[in-house]
Amino acid sequence: MIENDIFKALADPTRRAIFDKLASGAMNASSLREGMEISQPAMSQHLSVLRNARLVKEERQGRFVNYQVDPAGLNVVAHWLSKYRAFWPERIDALKTLLKDMDQ
Amino acid sequence: MIENDIFKALADPTRRAIFDKLASGAMNASSLREGMEISQPAMSQHLSVLRNARLVKEERQGRFVNYQVDPAGLNVVAHWLSKYRAFWPERIDALKTLLKDMDQ
DNA sequence: ACAACACATAAGCACACACTTATGCATTGA
DNA sequence: TCAATGCATAAGTGTGTGCTTATGTGTTGT
Protein backbone atom coordinates (compact mmCIF):
# COMPACT_ATOMS: atom_id res chain seq x y z
CA MET A 1 0.00 0.00 0.00
CA ILE A 2 1.62 3.17 -1.24
CA GLU A 3 -0.34 5.54 1.00
CA ASN A 4 0.99 3.80 4.07
CA ASP A 5 4.56 4.00 2.75
CA ILE A 6 4.12 7.72 2.19
CA PHE A 7 2.79 8.55 5.64
CA LYS A 8 5.41 6.34 7.29
CA ALA A 9 8.11 8.06 5.27
CA LEU A 10 6.84 11.49 6.31
CA ALA A 11 6.63 10.48 9.97
CA ASP A 12 10.37 11.01 10.42
CA PRO A 13 11.48 14.64 10.89
CA THR A 14 14.88 14.02 9.31
CA ARG A 15 13.18 12.64 6.23
CA ARG A 16 10.86 15.63 6.00
CA ALA A 17 13.92 17.89 6.26
CA ILE A 18 15.62 16.00 3.44
CA PHE A 19 12.49 16.25 1.34
CA ASP A 20 12.22 19.95 2.05
CA LYS A 21 15.82 20.53 1.04
CA LEU A 22 15.25 18.60 -2.14
CA ALA A 23 12.19 20.69 -2.89
CA SER A 24 14.43 23.75 -3.11
CA GLY A 25 16.36 22.11 -5.92
CA ALA A 26 17.49 18.70 -7.15
CA MET A 27 20.85 17.53 -5.83
CA ASN A 28 22.88 14.43 -5.11
CA ALA A 29 23.15 12.59 -1.80
CA SER A 30 26.44 14.22 -0.79
CA SER A 31 25.11 17.71 -1.33
CA LEU A 32 22.05 16.82 0.70
CA ARG A 33 24.25 15.89 3.64
CA GLU A 34 25.89 19.32 3.80
CA GLY A 35 24.88 21.13 6.97
CA MET A 36 22.75 18.22 8.10
CA GLU A 37 24.86 16.21 10.59
CA ILE A 38 23.87 12.88 9.25
CA SER A 39 26.05 9.93 8.30
CA GLN A 40 26.33 8.76 4.71
CA PRO A 41 24.57 5.41 5.31
CA ALA A 42 21.77 7.11 7.24
CA MET A 43 21.19 9.50 4.35
CA SER A 44 21.23 6.63 1.89
CA GLN A 45 18.67 4.73 3.95
CA HIS A 46 16.40 7.75 4.28
CA LEU A 47 16.55 8.35 0.54
CA SER A 48 15.66 4.71 0.01
CA VAL A 49 12.53 5.11 2.13
CA LEU A 50 11.55 8.32 0.35
CA ARG A 51 12.13 6.73 -3.04
CA ASN A 52 10.04 3.71 -2.08
CA ALA A 53 7.21 6.05 -1.11
CA ARG A 54 7.53 7.81 -4.48
CA LEU A 55 8.18 11.07 -2.71
CA VAL A 56 11.53 11.26 -4.44
CA LYS A 57 13.00 9.95 -7.66
CA GLU A 58 16.60 9.34 -8.61
CA GLU A 59 18.64 9.76 -11.75
CA ARG A 60 22.09 8.26 -11.88
CA GLN A 61 24.78 10.55 -13.32
CA GLY A 62 28.10 8.77 -13.41
CA ARG A 63 29.08 8.01 -9.87
CA PHE A 64 26.62 10.59 -8.56
CA VAL A 65 22.93 10.01 -8.03
CA ASN A 66 20.81 13.07 -8.53
CA TYR A 67 17.68 13.16 -6.42
CA GLN A 68 14.56 15.22 -6.98
CA VAL A 69 11.01 15.50 -5.70
CA ASP A 70 8.56 13.07 -7.26
CA PRO A 71 5.08 14.64 -7.50
CA ALA A 72 3.48 11.19 -7.27
CA GLY A 73 3.83 10.93 -3.50
CA LEU A 74 2.68 14.47 -2.90
CA ASN A 75 -0.34 13.83 -5.05
CA VAL A 76 -1.41 10.97 -2.80
CA VAL A 77 -1.18 13.26 0.23
CA ALA A 78 -3.20 15.90 -1.60
CA HIS A 79 -5.92 13.39 -2.39
CA TRP A 80 -5.93 12.07 1.16
CA LEU A 81 -6.33 15.61 2.42
CA SER A 82 -9.05 16.45 -0.08
CA LYS A 83 -11.27 13.76 1.46
CA TYR A 84 -11.55 15.93 4.56
CA ARG A 85 -12.06 19.31 3.01
CA ALA A 86 -15.38 19.57 4.85
CA PHE A 87 -13.33 20.23 7.98
CA TRP A 88 -10.99 22.81 6.57
CA PRO A 89 -11.20 26.32 8.00
CA GLU A 90 -13.68 28.57 6.27
CA ARG A 91 -11.08 31.01 5.05
CA ILE A 92 -9.81 28.46 2.57
CA ASP A 93 -13.34 27.60 1.64
CA ALA A 94 -12.77 28.47 -1.98
CA LEU A 95 -10.35 25.57 -2.04
CA LYS A 96 -13.16 23.14 -1.43
CA THR A 97 -14.93 23.65 -4.72
CA LEU A 98 -11.69 23.47 -6.65
CA LEU A 99 -10.68 20.25 -4.99
CA LYS A 100 -14.04 18.89 -5.98
CA ASP A 101 -12.84 18.95 -9.59
CA MET A 102 -9.82 16.95 -8.53
CA ASP A 103 -12.00 13.95 -7.78
CA GLN A 104 -13.40 13.75 -11.29
CA MET B 1 6.56 19.99 17.79
CA ILE B 2 2.99 19.63 16.65
CA GLU B 3 3.80 18.88 13.00
CA ASN B 4 5.83 15.88 14.05
CA ASP B 5 3.03 14.62 16.28
CA ILE B 6 0.60 14.91 13.38
CA PHE B 7 2.69 13.00 10.87
CA LYS B 8 3.55 10.35 13.45
CA ALA B 9 -0.14 10.00 14.26
CA LEU B 10 -1.03 9.61 10.59
CA ALA B 11 1.71 7.05 10.03
CA ASP B 12 -0.43 4.29 11.51
CA PRO B 13 -3.08 2.80 9.17
CA THR B 14 -5.43 1.95 12.03
CA ARG B 15 -5.30 5.54 13.20
CA ARG B 16 -6.03 6.84 9.70
CA ALA B 17 -9.00 4.46 9.56
CA ILE B 18 -10.28 5.78 12.87
CA PHE B 19 -9.86 9.33 11.68
CA ASP B 20 -11.65 8.54 8.45
CA LYS B 21 -14.55 6.97 10.29
CA LEU B 22 -14.76 10.00 12.53
CA ALA B 23 -14.81 12.26 9.50
CA SER B 24 -18.08 10.69 8.43
CA GLY B 25 -19.65 11.82 11.68
CA ALA B 26 -18.80 12.42 15.32
CA MET B 27 -19.19 9.44 17.63
CA ASN B 28 -17.98 7.96 20.89
CA ALA B 29 -15.17 5.46 21.35
CA SER B 30 -17.46 2.43 21.55
CA SER B 31 -19.21 3.27 18.31
CA LEU B 32 -15.85 3.74 16.67
CA ARG B 33 -14.88 0.19 17.61
CA GLU B 34 -17.88 -1.34 15.83
CA GLY B 35 -16.71 -3.35 12.84
CA MET B 36 -13.10 -2.56 13.51
CA GLU B 37 -11.64 -5.56 15.38
CA ILE B 38 -9.73 -3.52 17.85
CA SER B 39 -9.60 -3.82 21.63
CA GLN B 40 -10.98 -1.11 23.89
CA PRO B 41 -7.56 -0.09 25.29
CA ALA B 42 -6.03 -0.02 21.81
CA MET B 43 -8.78 2.29 20.61
CA SER B 44 -8.34 4.50 23.66
CA GLN B 45 -4.60 4.73 23.04
CA HIS B 46 -5.07 5.57 19.37
CA LEU B 47 -7.56 8.28 20.23
CA SER B 48 -5.08 9.66 22.73
CA VAL B 49 -2.44 9.95 20.00
CA LEU B 50 -4.89 11.58 17.60
CA ARG B 51 -6.06 14.00 20.27
CA ASN B 52 -2.48 14.91 21.11
CA ALA B 53 -1.85 15.69 17.46
CA ARG B 54 -4.97 17.86 17.41
CA LEU B 55 -6.43 15.73 14.65
CA VAL B 56 -9.35 14.94 16.90
CA LYS B 57 -11.08 16.63 19.78
CA GLU B 58 -13.24 15.18 22.52
CA GLU B 59 -16.33 16.27 24.35
CA ARG B 60 -17.38 14.38 27.43
CA GLN B 61 -21.08 13.54 27.62
CA GLY B 62 -21.85 11.75 30.84
CA ARG B 63 -20.00 8.48 30.77
CA PHE B 64 -19.54 8.72 27.03
CA VAL B 65 -16.83 10.69 25.29
CA ASN B 66 -17.85 12.04 21.93
CA TYR B 67 -15.02 12.38 19.46
CA GLN B 68 -14.90 14.52 16.35
CA VAL B 69 -12.41 15.74 13.78
CA ASP B 70 -10.37 18.76 14.84
CA PRO B 71 -9.57 20.96 11.82
CA ALA B 72 -6.39 22.19 13.52
CA GLY B 73 -4.36 19.10 12.66
CA LEU B 74 -5.63 18.96 9.10
CA ASN B 75 -4.73 22.58 8.65
CA VAL B 76 -1.11 21.84 9.51
CA VAL B 77 -1.03 19.11 6.88
CA ALA B 78 -2.58 21.49 4.35
CA HIS B 79 0.08 24.09 5.05
CA TRP B 80 2.85 21.53 4.87
CA LEU B 81 1.53 20.40 1.52
CA SER B 82 1.14 23.94 0.23
CA LYS B 83 4.89 24.47 0.56
CA TYR B 84 5.38 22.03 -2.30
CA ARG B 85 2.68 23.16 -4.63
CA ALA B 86 5.34 23.80 -7.26
CA PHE B 87 5.51 20.04 -7.70
CA TRP B 88 1.82 19.35 -7.91
CA PRO B 89 0.51 18.00 -11.21
CA GLU B 90 -0.46 20.63 -13.74
CA ARG B 91 -4.12 19.68 -13.76
CA ILE B 92 -4.55 21.10 -10.27
CA ASP B 93 -2.56 24.11 -11.25
CA ALA B 94 -5.39 26.48 -10.38
CA LEU B 95 -4.92 25.34 -6.82
CA LYS B 96 -1.49 26.93 -6.69
CA THR B 97 -2.64 30.51 -6.95
CA LEU B 98 -5.36 29.98 -4.40
CA LEU B 99 -2.99 28.42 -1.94
CA LYS B 100 -0.80 31.45 -2.38
CA ASP B 101 -3.44 33.47 -0.57
CA MET B 102 -3.32 30.98 2.26
CA ASP B 103 0.22 32.04 3.16
CA GLN B 104 -0.65 35.70 3.70
C1' DA C 1 -26.02 1.44 47.36
C1' DC C 2 -24.38 -1.16 43.80
C1' DA C 3 -23.85 -3.56 39.49
C1' DA C 4 -23.13 -2.43 34.76
C1' DC C 5 -21.05 0.40 31.67
C1' DA C 6 -17.66 3.76 29.08
C1' DC C 7 -13.32 4.92 29.04
C1' DA C 8 -8.39 5.69 30.67
C1' DT C 9 -4.10 4.06 32.35
C1' DA C 10 -0.34 0.84 33.85
C1' DA C 11 2.88 -2.70 32.79
C1' DG C 12 4.87 -6.00 29.86
C1' DC C 13 6.09 -7.84 25.31
C1' DA C 14 7.16 -8.48 20.33
C1' DC C 15 8.41 -6.05 16.62
C1' DA C 16 9.62 -1.92 13.78
C1' DC C 17 12.70 1.75 13.17
C1' DA C 18 16.69 4.82 12.94
C1' DC C 19 21.09 4.73 13.87
C1' DT C 20 25.94 2.84 13.96
C1' DT C 21 30.31 0.48 11.89
C1' DA C 22 31.98 -2.31 8.30
C1' DT C 23 32.13 -3.56 3.75
C1' DG C 24 30.84 -3.89 -1.19
C1' DC C 25 30.31 -1.97 -5.85
C1' DA C 26 30.71 1.21 -9.62
C1' DT C 27 32.79 5.24 -11.54
C1' DT C 28 36.28 8.72 -12.01
C1' DG C 29 40.76 10.92 -12.55
C1' DA C 30 45.72 10.58 -12.35
C1' DT D 1 46.01 0.32 -13.26
C1' DC D 2 44.76 1.92 -9.02
C1' DA D 3 43.59 5.06 -5.36
C1' DA D 4 39.84 8.06 -4.38
C1' DT D 5 35.11 9.03 -4.56
C1' DG D 6 29.83 8.44 -4.34
C1' DC D 7 26.63 5.60 -2.88
C1' DA D 8 24.34 1.15 -1.35
C1' DT D 9 23.94 -2.66 1.66
C1' DA D 10 24.74 -5.83 5.66
C1' DA D 11 24.64 -6.62 10.46
C1' DG D 12 24.14 -5.21 15.08
C1' DT D 13 22.08 -2.15 18.74
C1' DG D 14 19.15 0.96 21.49
C1' DT D 15 14.74 3.03 21.43
C1' DG D 16 9.97 3.68 19.95
C1' DT D 17 5.52 1.78 18.90
C1' DG D 18 1.29 -0.87 19.04
C1' DC D 19 -0.53 -4.46 21.09
C1' DT D 20 -1.97 -7.31 25.17
C1' DT D 21 -3.97 -8.19 30.05
C1' DA D 22 -5.09 -6.14 34.31
C1' DT D 23 -6.87 -2.56 36.87
C1' DG D 24 -8.56 2.14 38.01
C1' DT D 25 -12.03 6.04 37.68
C1' DG D 26 -16.19 8.17 36.91
C1' DT D 27 -21.19 7.78 35.41
C1' DT D 28 -25.71 5.65 34.85
C1' DG D 29 -29.82 3.03 35.95
C1' DT D 30 -32.16 0.13 39.20
Coordinates of C-alpha atoms (C1' of nucleotides) in Angstrom, one line a residue:
Chain A
M1 CA 0.0 0.0 0.0
I2 CA 1.6 3.2 -1.2
E3 CA -0.3 5.5 1.0
N4 CA 1.0 3.8 4.1
D5 CA 4.6 4.0 2.8
I6 CA 4.1 7.7 2.2
F7 CA 2.8 8.5 5.6
K8 CA 5.4 6.3 7.3
A9 CA 8.1 8.1 5.3
L10 CA 6.8 11.5 6.3
A11 CA 6.6 10.5 10.0
D12 CA 10.4 11.0 10.4
P13 CA 11.5 14.6 10.9
T14 CA 14.9 14.0 9.3
R15 CA 13.2 12.6 6.2
R16 CA 10.9 15.6 6.0
A17 CA 13.9 17.9 6.3
I18 CA 15.6 16.0 3.4
F19 CA 12.5 16.2 1.3
D20 CA 12.2 19.9 2.1
K21 CA 15.8 20.5 1.0
L22 CA 15.3 18.6 -2.1
A23 CA 12.2 20.7 -2.9
S24 CA 14.4 23.7 -3.1
G25 CA 16.4 22.1 -5.9
A26 CA 17.5 18.7 -7.1
M27 CA 20.8 17.5 -5.8
N28 CA 22.9 14.4 -5.1
A29 CA 23.1 12.6 -1.8
S30 CA 26.4 14.2 -0.8
S31 CA 25.1 17.7 -1.3
L32 CA 22.1 16.8 0.7
R33 CA 24.3 15.9 3.6
E34 CA 25.9 19.3 3.8
G35 CA 24.9 21.1 7.0
M36 CA 22.8 18.2 8.1
E37 CA 24.9 16.2 10.6
I38 CA 23.9 12.9 9.2
S39 CA 26.1 9.9 8.3
Q40 CA 26.3 8.8 4.7
P41 CA 24.6 5.4 5.3
A42 CA 21.8 7.1 7.2
M43 CA 21.2 9.5 4.3
S44 CA 21.2 6.6 1.9
Q45 CA 18.7 4.7 4.0
H46 CA 16.4 7.7 4.3
L47 CA 16.5 8.3 0.5
S48 CA 15.7 4.7 0.0
V49 CA 12.5 5.1 2.1
L50 CA 11.6 8.3 0.4
R51 CA 12.1 6.7 -3.0
N52 CA 10.0 3.7 -2.1
A53 CA 7.2 6.1 -1.1
R54 CA 7.5 7.8 -4.5
L55 CA 8.2 11.1 -2.7
V56 CA 11.5 11.3 -4.4
K57 CA 13.0 9.9 -7.7
E58 CA 16.6 9.3 -8.6
E59 CA 18.6 9.8 -11.7
R60 CA 22.1 8.3 -11.9
Q61 CA 24.8 10.5 -13.3
G62 CA 28.1 8.8 -13.4
R63 CA 29.1 8.0 -9.9
F64 CA 26.6 10.6 -8.6
V65 CA 22.9 10.0 -8.0
N66 CA 20.8 13.1 -8.5
Y67 CA 17.7 13.2 -6.4
Q68 CA 14.6 15.2 -7.0
V69 CA 11.0 15.5 -5.7
D70 CA 8.6 13.1 -7.3
P71 CA 5.1 14.6 -7.5
A72 CA 3.5 11.2 -7.3
G73 CA 3.8 10.9 -3.5
L74 CA 2.7 14.5 -2.9
N75 CA -0.3 13.8 -5.0
V76 CA -1.4 11.0 -2.8
V77 CA -1.2 13.3 0.2
A78 CA -3.2 15.9 -1.6
H79 CA -5.9 13.4 -2.4
W80 CA -5.9 12.1 1.2
L81 CA -6.3 15.6 2.4
S82 CA -9.0 16.4 -0.1
K83 CA -11.3 13.8 1.5
Y84 CA -11.6 15.9 4.6
R85 CA -12.1 19.3 3.0
A86 CA -15.4 19.6 4.9
F87 CA -13.3 20.2 8.0
W88 CA -11.0 22.8 6.6
P89 CA -11.2 26.3 8.0
E90 CA -13.7 28.6 6.3
R91 CA -11.1 31.0 5.0
I92 CA -9.8 28.5 2.6
D93 CA -13.3 27.6 1.6
A94 CA -12.8 28.5 -2.0
L95 CA -10.3 25.6 -2.0
K96 CA -13.2 23.1 -1.4
T97 CA -14.9 23.6 -4.7
L98 CA -11.7 23.5 -6.6
L99 CA -10.7 20.3 -5.0
K100 CA -14.0 18.9 -6.0
D101 CA -12.8 18.9 -9.6
M102 CA -9.8 17.0 -8.5
D103 CA -12.0 14.0 -7.8
Q104 CA -13.4 13.7 -11.3
Chain B
M1 CA 6.6 20.0 17.8
I2 CA 3.0 19.6 16.7
E3 CA 3.8 18.9 13.0
N4 CA 5.8 15.9 14.1
D5 CA 3.0 14.6 16.3
I6 CA 0.6 14.9 13.4
F7 CA 2.7 13.0 10.9
K8 CA 3.5 10.3 13.4
A9 CA -0.1 10.0 14.3
L10 CA -1.0 9.6 10.6
A11 CA 1.7 7.0 10.0
D12 CA -0.4 4.3 11.5
P13 CA -3.1 2.8 9.2
T14 CA -5.4 1.9 12.0
R15 CA -5.3 5.5 13.2
R16 CA -6.0 6.8 9.7
A17 CA -9.0 4.5 9.6
I18 CA -10.3 5.8 12.9
F19 CA -9.9 9.3 11.7
D20 CA -11.7 8.5 8.4
K21 CA -14.6 7.0 10.3
L22 CA -14.8 10.0 12.5
A23 CA -14.8 12.3 9.5
S24 CA -18.1 10.7 8.4
G25 CA -19.6 11.8 11.7
A26 CA -18.8 12.4 15.3
M27 CA -19.2 9.4 17.6
N28 CA -18.0 8.0 20.9
A29 CA -15.2 5.5 21.3
S30 CA -17.5 2.4 21.5
S31 CA -19.2 3.3 18.3
L32 CA -15.8 3.7 16.7
R33 CA -14.9 0.2 17.6
E34 CA -17.9 -1.3 15.8
G35 CA -16.7 -3.4 12.8
M36 CA -13.1 -2.6 13.5
E37 CA -11.6 -5.6 15.4
I38 CA -9.7 -3.5 17.9
S39 CA -9.6 -3.8 21.6
Q40 CA -11.0 -1.1 23.9
P41 CA -7.6 -0.1 25.3
A42 CA -6.0 0.0 21.8
M43 CA -8.8 2.3 20.6
S44 CA -8.3 4.5 23.7
Q45 CA -4.6 4.7 23.0
H46 CA -5.1 5.6 19.4
L47 CA -7.6 8.3 20.2
S48 CA -5.1 9.7 22.7
V49 CA -2.4 10.0 20.0
L50 CA -4.9 11.6 17.6
R51 CA -6.1 14.0 20.3
N52 CA -2.5 14.9 21.1
A53 CA -1.9 15.7 17.5
R54 CA -5.0 17.9 17.4
L55 CA -6.4 15.7 14.6
V56 CA -9.3 14.9 16.9
K57 CA -11.1 16.6 19.8
E58 CA -13.2 15.2 22.5
E59 CA -16.3 16.3 24.4
R60 CA -17.4 14.4 27.4
Q61 CA -21.1 13.5 27.6
G62 CA -21.8 11.7 30.8
R63 CA -20.0 8.5 30.8
F64 CA -19.5 8.7 27.0
V65 CA -16.8 10.7 25.3
N66 CA -17.9 12.0 21.9
Y67 CA -15.0 12.4 19.5
Q68 CA -14.9 14.5 16.4
V69 CA -12.4 15.7 13.8
D70 CA -10.4 18.8 14.8
P71 CA -9.6 21.0 11.8
A72 CA -6.4 22.2 13.5
G73 CA -4.4 19.1 12.7
L74 CA -5.6 19.0 9.1
N75 CA -4.7 22.6 8.7
V76 CA -1.1 21.8 9.5
V77 CA -1.0 19.1 6.9
A78 CA -2.6 21.5 4.3
H79 CA 0.1 24.1 5.0
W80 CA 2.8 21.5 4.9
L81 CA 1.5 20.4 1.5
S82 CA 1.1 23.9 0.2
K83 CA 4.9 24.5 0.6
Y84 CA 5.4 22.0 -2.3
R85 CA 2.7 23.2 -4.6
A86 CA 5.3 23.8 -7.3
F87 CA 5.5 20.0 -7.7
W88 CA 1.8 19.4 -7.9
P89 CA 0.5 18.0 -11.2
E90 CA -0.5 20.6 -13.7
R91 CA -4.1 19.7 -13.8
I92 CA -4.5 21.1 -10.3
D93 CA -2.6 24.1 -11.3
A94 CA -5.4 26.5 -10.4
L95 CA -4.9 25.3 -6.8
K96 CA -1.5 26.9 -6.7
T97 CA -2.6 30.5 -7.0
L98 CA -5.4 30.0 -4.4
L99 CA -3.0 28.4 -1.9
K100 CA -0.8 31.5 -2.4
D101 CA -3.4 33.5 -0.6
M102 CA -3.3 31.0 2.3
D103 CA 0.2 32.0 3.2
Q104 CA -0.6 35.7 3.7
Chain C
dA1 C1' -26.0 1.4 47.4
dC2 C1' -24.4 -1.2 43.8
dA3 C1' -23.9 -3.6 39.5
dA4 C1' -23.1 -2.4 34.8
dC5 C1' -21.1 0.4 31.7
dA6 C1' -17.7 3.8 29.1
dC7 C1' -13.3 4.9 29.0
dA8 C1' -8.4 5.7 30.7
dT9 C1' -4.1 4.1 32.4
dA10 C1' -0.3 0.8 33.8
dA11 C1' 2.9 -2.7 32.8
dG12 C1' 4.9 -6.0 29.9
dC13 C1' 6.1 -7.8 25.3
dA14 C1' 7.2 -8.5 20.3
dC15 C1' 8.4 -6.1 16.6
dA16 C1' 9.6 -1.9 13.8
dC17 C1' 12.7 1.8 13.2
dA18 C1' 16.7 4.8 12.9
dC19 C1' 21.1 4.7 13.9
dT20 C1' 25.9 2.8 14.0
dT21 C1' 30.3 0.5 11.9
dA22 C1' 32.0 -2.3 8.3
dT23 C1' 32.1 -3.6 3.8
dG24 C1' 30.8 -3.9 -1.2
dC25 C1' 30.3 -2.0 -5.9
dA26 C1' 30.7 1.2 -9.6
dT27 C1' 32.8 5.2 -11.5
dT28 C1' 36.3 8.7 -12.0
dG29 C1' 40.8 10.9 -12.5
dA30 C1' 45.7 10.6 -12.4
Chain D
dT1 C1' 46.0 0.3 -13.3
dC2 C1' 44.8 1.9 -9.0
dA3 C1' 43.6 5.1 -5.4
dA4 C1' 39.8 8.1 -4.4
dT5 C1' 35.1 9.0 -4.6
dG6 C1' 29.8 8.4 -4.3
dC7 C1' 26.6 5.6 -2.9
dA8 C1' 24.3 1.2 -1.4
dT9 C1' 23.9 -2.7 1.7
dA10 C1' 24.7 -5.8 5.7
dA11 C1' 24.6 -6.6 10.5
dG12 C1' 24.1 -5.2 15.1
dT13 C1' 22.1 -2.1 18.7
dG14 C1' 19.1 1.0 21.5
dT15 C1' 14.7 3.0 21.4
dG16 C1' 10.0 3.7 20.0
dT17 C1' 5.5 1.8 18.9
dG18 C1' 1.3 -0.9 19.0
dC19 C1' -0.5 -4.5 21.1
dT20 C1' -2.0 -7.3 25.2
dT21 C1' -4.0 -8.2 30.0
dA22 C1' -5.1 -6.1 34.3
dT23 C1' -6.9 -2.6 36.9
dG24 C1' -8.6 2.1 38.0
dT25 C1' -12.0 6.0 37.7
dG26 C1' -16.2 8.2 36.9
dT27 C1' -21.2 7.8 35.4
dT28 C1' -25.7 5.7 34.9
dG29 C1' -29.8 3.0 35.9
dT30 C1' -32.2 0.1 39.2

